[in-house]
Tab-separated table of N, CA, C and O in Angstrom:
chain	number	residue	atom	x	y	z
B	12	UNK	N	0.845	-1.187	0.000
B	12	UNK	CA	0.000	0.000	0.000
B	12	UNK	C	0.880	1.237	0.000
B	12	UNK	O	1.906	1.465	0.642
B	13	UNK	N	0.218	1.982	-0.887
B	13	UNK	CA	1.238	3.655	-1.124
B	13	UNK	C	0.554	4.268	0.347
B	13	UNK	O	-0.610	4.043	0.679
B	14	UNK	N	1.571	5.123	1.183
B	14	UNK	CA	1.731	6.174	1.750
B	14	UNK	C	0.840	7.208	1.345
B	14	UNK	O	0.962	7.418	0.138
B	15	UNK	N	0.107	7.833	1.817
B	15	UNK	CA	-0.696	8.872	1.596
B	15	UNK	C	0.036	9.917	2.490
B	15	UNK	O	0.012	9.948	3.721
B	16	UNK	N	0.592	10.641	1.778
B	16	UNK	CA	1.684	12.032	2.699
B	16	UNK	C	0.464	13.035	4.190
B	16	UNK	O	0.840	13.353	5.319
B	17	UNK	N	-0.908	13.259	3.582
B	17	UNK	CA	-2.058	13.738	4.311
B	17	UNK	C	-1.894	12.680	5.756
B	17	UNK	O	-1.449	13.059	6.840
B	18	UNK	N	-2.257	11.634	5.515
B	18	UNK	CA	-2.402	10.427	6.109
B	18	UNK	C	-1.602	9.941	7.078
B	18	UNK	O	-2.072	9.329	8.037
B	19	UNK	N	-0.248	10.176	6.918
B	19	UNK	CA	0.725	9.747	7.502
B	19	UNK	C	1.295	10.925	8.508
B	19	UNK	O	2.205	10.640	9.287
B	20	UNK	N	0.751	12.227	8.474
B	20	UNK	CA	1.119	13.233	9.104
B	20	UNK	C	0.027	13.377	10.268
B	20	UNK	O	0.291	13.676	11.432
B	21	UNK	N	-1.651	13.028	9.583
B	21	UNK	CA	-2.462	12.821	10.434
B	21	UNK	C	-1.992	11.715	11.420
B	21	UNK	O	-2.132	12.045	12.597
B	22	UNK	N	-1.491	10.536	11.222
B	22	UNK	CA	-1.199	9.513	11.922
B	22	UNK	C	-0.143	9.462	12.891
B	22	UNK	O	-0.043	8.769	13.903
B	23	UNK	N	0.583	10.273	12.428
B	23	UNK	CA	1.533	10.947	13.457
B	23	UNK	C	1.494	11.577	14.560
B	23	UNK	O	2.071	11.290	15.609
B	24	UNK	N	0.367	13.006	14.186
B	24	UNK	CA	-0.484	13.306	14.910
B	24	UNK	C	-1.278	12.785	16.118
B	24	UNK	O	-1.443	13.541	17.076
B	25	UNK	N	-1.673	11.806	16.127
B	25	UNK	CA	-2.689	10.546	16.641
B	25	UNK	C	-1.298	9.748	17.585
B	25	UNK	O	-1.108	9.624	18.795
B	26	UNK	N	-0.763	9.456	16.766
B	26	UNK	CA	0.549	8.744	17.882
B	26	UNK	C	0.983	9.569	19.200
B	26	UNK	O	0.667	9.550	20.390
B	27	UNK	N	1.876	10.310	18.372
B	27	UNK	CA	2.117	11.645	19.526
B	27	UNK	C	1.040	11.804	20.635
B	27	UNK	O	1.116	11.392	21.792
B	28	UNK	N	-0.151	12.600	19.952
B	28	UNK	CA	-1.380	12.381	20.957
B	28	UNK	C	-1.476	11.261	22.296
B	28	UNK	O	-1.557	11.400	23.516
B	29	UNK	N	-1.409	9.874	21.187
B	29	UNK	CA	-1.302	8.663	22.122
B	29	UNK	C	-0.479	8.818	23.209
B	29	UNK	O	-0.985	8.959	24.323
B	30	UNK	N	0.967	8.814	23.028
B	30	UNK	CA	1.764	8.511	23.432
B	30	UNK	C	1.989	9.976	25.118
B	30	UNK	O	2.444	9.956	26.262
B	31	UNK	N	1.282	11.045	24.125
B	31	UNK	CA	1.165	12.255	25.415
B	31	UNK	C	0.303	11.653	26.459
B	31	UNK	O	0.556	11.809	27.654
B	32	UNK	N	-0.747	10.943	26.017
B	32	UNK	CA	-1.973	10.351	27.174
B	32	UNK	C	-1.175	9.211	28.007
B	32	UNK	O	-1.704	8.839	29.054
B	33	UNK	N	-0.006	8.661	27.642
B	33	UNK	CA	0.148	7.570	27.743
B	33	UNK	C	-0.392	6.351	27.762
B	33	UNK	O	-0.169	5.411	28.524
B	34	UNK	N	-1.382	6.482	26.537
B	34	UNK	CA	-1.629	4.873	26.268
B	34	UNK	C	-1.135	4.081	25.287
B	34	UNK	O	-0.347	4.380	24.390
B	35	UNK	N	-1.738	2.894	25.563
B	35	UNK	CA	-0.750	2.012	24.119
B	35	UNK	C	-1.592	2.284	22.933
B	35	UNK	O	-2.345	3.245	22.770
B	36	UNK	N	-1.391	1.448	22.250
B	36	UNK	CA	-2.772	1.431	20.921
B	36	UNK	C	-3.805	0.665	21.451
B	36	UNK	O	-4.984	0.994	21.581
B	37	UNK	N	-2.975	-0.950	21.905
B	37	UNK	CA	-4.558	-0.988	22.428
B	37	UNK	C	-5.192	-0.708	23.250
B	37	UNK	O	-6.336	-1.158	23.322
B	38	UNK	N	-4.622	0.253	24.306
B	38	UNK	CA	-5.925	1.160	24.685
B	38	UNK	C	-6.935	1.784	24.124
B	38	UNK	O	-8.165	1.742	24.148
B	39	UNK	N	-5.782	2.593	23.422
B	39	UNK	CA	-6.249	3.614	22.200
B	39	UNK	C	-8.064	3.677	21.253
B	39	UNK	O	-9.045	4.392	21.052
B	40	UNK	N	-7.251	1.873	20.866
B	40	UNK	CA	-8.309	1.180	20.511
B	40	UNK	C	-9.481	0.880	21.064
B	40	UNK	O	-10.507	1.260	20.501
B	41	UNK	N	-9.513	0.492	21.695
B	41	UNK	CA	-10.648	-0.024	22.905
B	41	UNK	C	-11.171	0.859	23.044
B	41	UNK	O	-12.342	0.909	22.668
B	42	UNK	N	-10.478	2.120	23.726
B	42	UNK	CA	-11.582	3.198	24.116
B	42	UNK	C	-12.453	3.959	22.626
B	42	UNK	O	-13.661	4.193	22.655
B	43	UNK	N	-11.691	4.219	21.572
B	43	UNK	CA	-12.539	4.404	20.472
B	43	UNK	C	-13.337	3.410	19.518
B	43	UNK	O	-13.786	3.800	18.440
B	44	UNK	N	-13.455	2.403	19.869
B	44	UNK	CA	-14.284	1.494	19.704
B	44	UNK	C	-13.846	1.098	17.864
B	44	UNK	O	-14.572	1.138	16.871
B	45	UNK	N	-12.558	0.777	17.986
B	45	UNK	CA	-11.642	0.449	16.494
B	45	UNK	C	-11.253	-0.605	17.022
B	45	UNK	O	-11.380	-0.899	18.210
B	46	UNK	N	-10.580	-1.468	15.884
B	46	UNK	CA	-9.647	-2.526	16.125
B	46	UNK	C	-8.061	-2.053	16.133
B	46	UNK	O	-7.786	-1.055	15.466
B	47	UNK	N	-7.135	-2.644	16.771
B	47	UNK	CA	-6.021	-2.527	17.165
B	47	UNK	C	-5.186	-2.386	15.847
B	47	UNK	O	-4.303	-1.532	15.757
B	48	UNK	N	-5.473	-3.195	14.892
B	48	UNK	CA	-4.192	-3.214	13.691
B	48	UNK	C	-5.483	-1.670	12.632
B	48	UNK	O	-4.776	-1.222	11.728
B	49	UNK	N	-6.852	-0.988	12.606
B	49	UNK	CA	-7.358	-0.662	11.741
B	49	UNK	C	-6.220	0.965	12.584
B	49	UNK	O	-5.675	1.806	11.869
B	50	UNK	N	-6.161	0.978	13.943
B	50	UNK	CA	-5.550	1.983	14.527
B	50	UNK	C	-3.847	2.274	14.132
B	50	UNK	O	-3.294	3.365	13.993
B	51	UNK	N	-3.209	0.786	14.004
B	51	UNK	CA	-1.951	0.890	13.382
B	51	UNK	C	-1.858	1.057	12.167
B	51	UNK	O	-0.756	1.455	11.789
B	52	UNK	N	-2.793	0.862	11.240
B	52	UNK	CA	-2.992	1.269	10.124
B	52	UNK	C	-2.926	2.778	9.810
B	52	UNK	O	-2.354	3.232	8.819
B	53	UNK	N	-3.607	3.569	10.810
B	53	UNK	CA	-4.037	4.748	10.705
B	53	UNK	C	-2.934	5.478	11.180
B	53	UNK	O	-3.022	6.614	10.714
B	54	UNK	N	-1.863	5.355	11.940
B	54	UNK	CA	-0.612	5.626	13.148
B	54	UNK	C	0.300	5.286	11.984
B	54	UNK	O	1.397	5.812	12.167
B	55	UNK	N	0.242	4.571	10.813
B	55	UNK	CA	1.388	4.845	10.065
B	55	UNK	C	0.678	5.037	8.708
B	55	UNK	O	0.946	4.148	7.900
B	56	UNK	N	0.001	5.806	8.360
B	56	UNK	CA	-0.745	6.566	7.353
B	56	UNK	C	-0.788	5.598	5.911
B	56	UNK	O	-0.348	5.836	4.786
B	57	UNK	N	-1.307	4.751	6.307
B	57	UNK	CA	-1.727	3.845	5.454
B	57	UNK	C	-3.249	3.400	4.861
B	57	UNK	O	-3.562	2.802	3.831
B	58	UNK	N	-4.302	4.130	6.309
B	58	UNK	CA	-5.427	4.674	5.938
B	58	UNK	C	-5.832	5.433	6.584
B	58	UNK	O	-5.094	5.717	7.528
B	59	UNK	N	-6.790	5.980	6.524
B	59	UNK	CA	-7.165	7.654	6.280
B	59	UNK	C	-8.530	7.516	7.381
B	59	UNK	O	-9.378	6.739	6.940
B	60	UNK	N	-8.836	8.054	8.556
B	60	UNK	CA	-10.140	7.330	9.526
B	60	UNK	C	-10.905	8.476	8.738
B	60	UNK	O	-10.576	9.469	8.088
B	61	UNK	N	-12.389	7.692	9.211
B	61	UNK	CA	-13.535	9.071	8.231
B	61	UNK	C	-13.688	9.796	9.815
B	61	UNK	O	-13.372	9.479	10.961
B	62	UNK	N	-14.347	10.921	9.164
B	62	UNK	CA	-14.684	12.189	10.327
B	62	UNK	C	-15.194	11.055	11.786
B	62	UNK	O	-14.527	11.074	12.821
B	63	UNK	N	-16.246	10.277	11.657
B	63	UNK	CA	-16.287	9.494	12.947
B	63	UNK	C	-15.719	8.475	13.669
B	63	UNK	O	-16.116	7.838	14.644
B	64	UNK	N	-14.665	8.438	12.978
B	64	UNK	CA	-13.883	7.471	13.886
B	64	UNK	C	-12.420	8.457	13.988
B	64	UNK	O	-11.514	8.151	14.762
B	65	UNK	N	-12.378	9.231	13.413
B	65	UNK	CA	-11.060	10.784	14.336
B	65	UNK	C	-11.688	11.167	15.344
B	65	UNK	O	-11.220	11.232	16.481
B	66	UNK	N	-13.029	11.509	14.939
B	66	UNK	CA	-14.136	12.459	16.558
B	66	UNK	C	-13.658	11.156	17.743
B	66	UNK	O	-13.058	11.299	18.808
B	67	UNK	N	-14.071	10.139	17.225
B	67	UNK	CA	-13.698	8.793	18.490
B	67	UNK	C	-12.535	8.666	18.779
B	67	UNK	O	-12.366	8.093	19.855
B	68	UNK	N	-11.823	8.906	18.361
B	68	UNK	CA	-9.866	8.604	18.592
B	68	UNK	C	-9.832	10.319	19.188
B	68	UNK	O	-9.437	10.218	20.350
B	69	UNK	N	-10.043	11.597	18.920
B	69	UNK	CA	-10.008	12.659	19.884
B	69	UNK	C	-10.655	12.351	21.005
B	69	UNK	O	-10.087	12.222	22.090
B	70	UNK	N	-12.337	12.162	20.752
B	70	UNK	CA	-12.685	11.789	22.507
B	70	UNK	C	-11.905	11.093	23.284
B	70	UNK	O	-11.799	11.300	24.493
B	71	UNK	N	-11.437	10.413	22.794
B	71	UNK	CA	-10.732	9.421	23.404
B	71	UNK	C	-9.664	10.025	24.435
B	71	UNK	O	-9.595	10.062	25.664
B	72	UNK	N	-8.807	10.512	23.309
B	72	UNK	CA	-7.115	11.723	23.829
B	72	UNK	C	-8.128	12.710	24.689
B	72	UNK	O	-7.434	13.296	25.519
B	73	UNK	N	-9.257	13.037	24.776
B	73	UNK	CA	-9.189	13.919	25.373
B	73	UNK	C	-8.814	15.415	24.609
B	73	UNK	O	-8.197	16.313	25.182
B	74	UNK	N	-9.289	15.487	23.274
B	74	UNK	CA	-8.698	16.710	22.546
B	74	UNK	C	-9.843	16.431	21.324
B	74	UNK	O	-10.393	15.434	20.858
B	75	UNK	N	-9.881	17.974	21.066
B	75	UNK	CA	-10.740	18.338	20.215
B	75	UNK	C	-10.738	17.775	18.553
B	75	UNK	O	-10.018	18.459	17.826
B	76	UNK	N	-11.168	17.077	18.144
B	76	UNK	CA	-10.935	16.402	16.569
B	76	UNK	C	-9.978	17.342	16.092
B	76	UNK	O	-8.893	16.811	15.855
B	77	UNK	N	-10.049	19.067	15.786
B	77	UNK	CA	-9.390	20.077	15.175
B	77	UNK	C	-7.687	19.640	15.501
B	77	UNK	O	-6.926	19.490	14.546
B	78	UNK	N	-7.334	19.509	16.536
B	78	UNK	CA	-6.640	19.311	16.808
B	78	UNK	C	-5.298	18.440	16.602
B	78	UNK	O	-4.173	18.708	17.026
B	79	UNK	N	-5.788	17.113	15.693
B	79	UNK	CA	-5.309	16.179	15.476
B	79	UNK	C	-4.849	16.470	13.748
B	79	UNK	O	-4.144	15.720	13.073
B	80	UNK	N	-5.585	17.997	13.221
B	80	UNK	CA	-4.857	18.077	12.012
B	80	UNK	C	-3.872	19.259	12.253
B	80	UNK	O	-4.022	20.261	12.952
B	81	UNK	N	-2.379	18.697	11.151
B	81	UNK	CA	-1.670	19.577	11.437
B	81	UNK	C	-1.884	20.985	10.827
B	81	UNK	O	-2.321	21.153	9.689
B	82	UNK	N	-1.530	22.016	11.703
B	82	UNK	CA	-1.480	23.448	11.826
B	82	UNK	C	-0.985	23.826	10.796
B	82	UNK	O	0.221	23.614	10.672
B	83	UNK	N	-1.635	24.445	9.799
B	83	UNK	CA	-0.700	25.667	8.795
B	83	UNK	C	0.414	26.441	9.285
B	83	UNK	O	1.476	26.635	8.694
B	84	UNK	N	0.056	26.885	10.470
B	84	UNK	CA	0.722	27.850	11.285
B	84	UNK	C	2.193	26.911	11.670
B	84	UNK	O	3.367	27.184	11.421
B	85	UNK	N	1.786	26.106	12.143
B	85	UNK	CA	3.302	25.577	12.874
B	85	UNK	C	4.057	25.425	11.702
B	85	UNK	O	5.167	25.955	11.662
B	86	UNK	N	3.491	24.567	10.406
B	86	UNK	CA	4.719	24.469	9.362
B	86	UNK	C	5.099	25.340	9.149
B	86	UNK	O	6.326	25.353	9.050
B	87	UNK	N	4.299	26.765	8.912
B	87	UNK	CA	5.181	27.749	8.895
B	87	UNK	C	6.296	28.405	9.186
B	87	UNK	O	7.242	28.852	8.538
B	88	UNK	N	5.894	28.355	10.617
B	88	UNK	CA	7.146	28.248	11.476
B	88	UNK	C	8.256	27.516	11.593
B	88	UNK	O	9.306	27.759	12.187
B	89	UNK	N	7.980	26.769	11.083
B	89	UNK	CA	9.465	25.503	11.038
B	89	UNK	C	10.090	25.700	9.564
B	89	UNK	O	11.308	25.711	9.393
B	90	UNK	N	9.103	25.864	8.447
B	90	UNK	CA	9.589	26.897	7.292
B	90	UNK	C	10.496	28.156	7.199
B	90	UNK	O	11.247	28.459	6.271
B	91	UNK	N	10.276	28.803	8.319
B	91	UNK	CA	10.662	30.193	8.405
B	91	UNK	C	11.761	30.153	8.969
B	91	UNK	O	12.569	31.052	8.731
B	92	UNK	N	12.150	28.907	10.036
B	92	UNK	CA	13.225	28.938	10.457
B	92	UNK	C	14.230	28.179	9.877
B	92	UNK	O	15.452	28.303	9.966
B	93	UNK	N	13.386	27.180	9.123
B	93	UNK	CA	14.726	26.438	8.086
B	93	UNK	C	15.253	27.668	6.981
B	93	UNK	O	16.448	27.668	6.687
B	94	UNK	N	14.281	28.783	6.336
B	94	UNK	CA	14.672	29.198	5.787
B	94	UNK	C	15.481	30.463	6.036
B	94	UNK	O	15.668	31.231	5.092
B	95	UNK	N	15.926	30.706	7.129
B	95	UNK	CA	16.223	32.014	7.367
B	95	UNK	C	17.826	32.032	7.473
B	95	UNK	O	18.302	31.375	8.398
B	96	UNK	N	18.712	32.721	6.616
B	96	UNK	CA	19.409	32.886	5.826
B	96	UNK	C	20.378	33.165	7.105
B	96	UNK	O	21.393	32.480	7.236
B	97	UNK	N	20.057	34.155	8.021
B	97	UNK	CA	20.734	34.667	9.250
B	97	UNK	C	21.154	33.681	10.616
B	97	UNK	O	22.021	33.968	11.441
B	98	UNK	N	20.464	32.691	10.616
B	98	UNK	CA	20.530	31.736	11.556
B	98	UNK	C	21.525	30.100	11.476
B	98	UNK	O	21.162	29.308	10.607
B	99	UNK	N	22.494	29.769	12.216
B	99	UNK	CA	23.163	28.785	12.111
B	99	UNK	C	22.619	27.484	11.793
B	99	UNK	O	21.410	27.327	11.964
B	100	UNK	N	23.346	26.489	11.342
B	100	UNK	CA	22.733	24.818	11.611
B	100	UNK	C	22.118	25.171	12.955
B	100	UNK	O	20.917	25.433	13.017
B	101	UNK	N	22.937	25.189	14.094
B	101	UNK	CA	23.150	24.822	15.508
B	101	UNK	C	21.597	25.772	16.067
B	101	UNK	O	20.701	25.300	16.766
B	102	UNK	N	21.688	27.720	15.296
B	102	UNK	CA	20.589	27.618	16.073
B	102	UNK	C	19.310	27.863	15.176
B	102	UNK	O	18.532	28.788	15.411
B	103	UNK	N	19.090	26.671	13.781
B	103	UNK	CA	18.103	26.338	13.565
B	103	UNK	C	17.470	25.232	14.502
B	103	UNK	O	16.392	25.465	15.049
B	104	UNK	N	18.076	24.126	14.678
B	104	UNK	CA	18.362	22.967	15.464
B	104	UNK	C	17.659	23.072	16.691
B	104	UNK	O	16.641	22.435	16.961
B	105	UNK	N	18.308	24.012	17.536
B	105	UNK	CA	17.741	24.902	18.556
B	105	UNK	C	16.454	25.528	18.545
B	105	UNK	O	15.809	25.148	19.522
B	106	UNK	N	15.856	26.299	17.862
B	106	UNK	CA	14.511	27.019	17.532
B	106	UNK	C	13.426	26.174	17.309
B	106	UNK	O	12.261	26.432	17.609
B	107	UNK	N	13.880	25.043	16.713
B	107	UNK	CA	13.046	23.771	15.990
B	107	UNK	C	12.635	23.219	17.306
B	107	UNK	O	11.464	23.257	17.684
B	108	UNK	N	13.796	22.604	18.142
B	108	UNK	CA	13.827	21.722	19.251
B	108	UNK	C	12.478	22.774	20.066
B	108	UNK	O	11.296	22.444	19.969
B	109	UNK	N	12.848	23.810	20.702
B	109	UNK	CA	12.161	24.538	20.998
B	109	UNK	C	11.046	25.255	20.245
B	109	UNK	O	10.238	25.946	20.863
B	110	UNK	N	11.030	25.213	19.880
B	110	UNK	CA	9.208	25.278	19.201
B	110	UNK	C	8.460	24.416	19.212
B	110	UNK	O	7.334	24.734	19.595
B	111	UNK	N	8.650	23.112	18.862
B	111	UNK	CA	8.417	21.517	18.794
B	111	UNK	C	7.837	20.924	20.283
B	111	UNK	O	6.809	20.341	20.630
B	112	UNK	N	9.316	21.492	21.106
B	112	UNK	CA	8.303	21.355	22.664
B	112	UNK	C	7.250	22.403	23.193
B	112	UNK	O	6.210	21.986	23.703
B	113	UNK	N	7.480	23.663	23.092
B	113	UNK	CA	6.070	24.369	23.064
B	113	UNK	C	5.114	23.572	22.477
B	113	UNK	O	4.599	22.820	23.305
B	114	UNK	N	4.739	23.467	21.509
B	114	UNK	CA	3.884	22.732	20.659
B	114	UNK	C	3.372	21.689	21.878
B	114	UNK	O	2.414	21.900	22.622
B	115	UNK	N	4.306	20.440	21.895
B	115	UNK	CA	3.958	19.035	22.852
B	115	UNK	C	2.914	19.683	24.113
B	115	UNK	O	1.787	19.332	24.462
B	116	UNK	N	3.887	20.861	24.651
B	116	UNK	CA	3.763	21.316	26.291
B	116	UNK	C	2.233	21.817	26.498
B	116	UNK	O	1.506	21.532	27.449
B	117	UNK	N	1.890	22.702	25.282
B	117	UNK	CA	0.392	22.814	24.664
B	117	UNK	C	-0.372	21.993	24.913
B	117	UNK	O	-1.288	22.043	25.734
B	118	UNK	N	-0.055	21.108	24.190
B	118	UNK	CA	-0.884	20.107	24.089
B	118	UNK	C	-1.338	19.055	25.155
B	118	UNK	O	-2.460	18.630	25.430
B	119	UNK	N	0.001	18.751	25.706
B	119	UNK	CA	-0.246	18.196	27.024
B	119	UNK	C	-1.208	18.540	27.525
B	119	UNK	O	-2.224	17.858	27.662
B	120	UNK	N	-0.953	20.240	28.062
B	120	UNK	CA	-1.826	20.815	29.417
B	120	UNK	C	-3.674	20.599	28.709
B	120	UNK	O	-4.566	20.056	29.361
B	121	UNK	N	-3.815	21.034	27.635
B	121	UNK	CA	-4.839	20.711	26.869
B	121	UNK	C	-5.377	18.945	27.059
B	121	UNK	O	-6.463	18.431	27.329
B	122	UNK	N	-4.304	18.518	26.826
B	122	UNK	CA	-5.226	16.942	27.142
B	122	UNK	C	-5.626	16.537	29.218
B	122	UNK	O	-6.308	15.707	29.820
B	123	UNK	N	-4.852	17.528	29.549
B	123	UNK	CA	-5.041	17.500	30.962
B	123	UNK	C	-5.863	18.326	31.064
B	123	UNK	O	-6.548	18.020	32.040
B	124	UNK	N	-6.327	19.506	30.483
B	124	UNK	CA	-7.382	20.309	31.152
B	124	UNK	C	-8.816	19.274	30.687
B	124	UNK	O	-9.959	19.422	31.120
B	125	UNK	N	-8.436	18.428	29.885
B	125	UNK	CA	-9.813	17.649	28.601
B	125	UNK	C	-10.291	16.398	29.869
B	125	UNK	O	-11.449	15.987	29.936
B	126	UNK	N	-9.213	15.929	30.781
B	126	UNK	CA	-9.045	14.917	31.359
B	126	UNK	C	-9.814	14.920	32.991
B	126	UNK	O	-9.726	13.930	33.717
């Protein structure tokens, strides 16, 4: 099966998520009422969940469906800093690292305020 680039970023998404709640998949699973391999399927963007079974995998995390797609805004930002002409390897590297955990730290407190 081809990679769907959409798919695999959403699924990423969904992992991370997971992995912030600390559950496994098959938790994951269970609580959104999926099967375990249709969830690993989806965690390495191989298929694509329809609108009601993302709403069920957010209830789940504890986070708003919106949430689980990636941000225009953040690529931007990680755009802007790969591209910026003035800034080292070392402190692109740096800006990335740190932006990346803002991002997580977000999200966390968000799945804890959801929780």
């Amino acid at each position: 099966m081809d990679e769907d680039p959409q798919a695999s970023s959403l699924g990423e998404m969904i992992r991370k998520q997971r992995e912030l709640a600390s559950l496994t998949m098959r938790q994951l699973s269970k609580m959104a009422g999926i099967s375990n391999p249709y969830l690993s399927q989806i965690e390495h963007g191989l298929r694509e969940p329809s609108q009601a079974v993302l709403r069920e995998i957010a209830t789940s995390l504890g986070i708003d469906p919106d949430e689980l797609q990636p941000e225009a805004e953040e690529i931007g930002v990680r755009d802007a800093i790969a591209a910026d002409p003035g800034l080292t390897a070392a402190q692109r590297r740096a800006l990335t690292e740190v932006y990346t955990s803002m991002i997580a730290a977000t999200a966390a407190r968000r799945a804890d305020r959801n929780s």
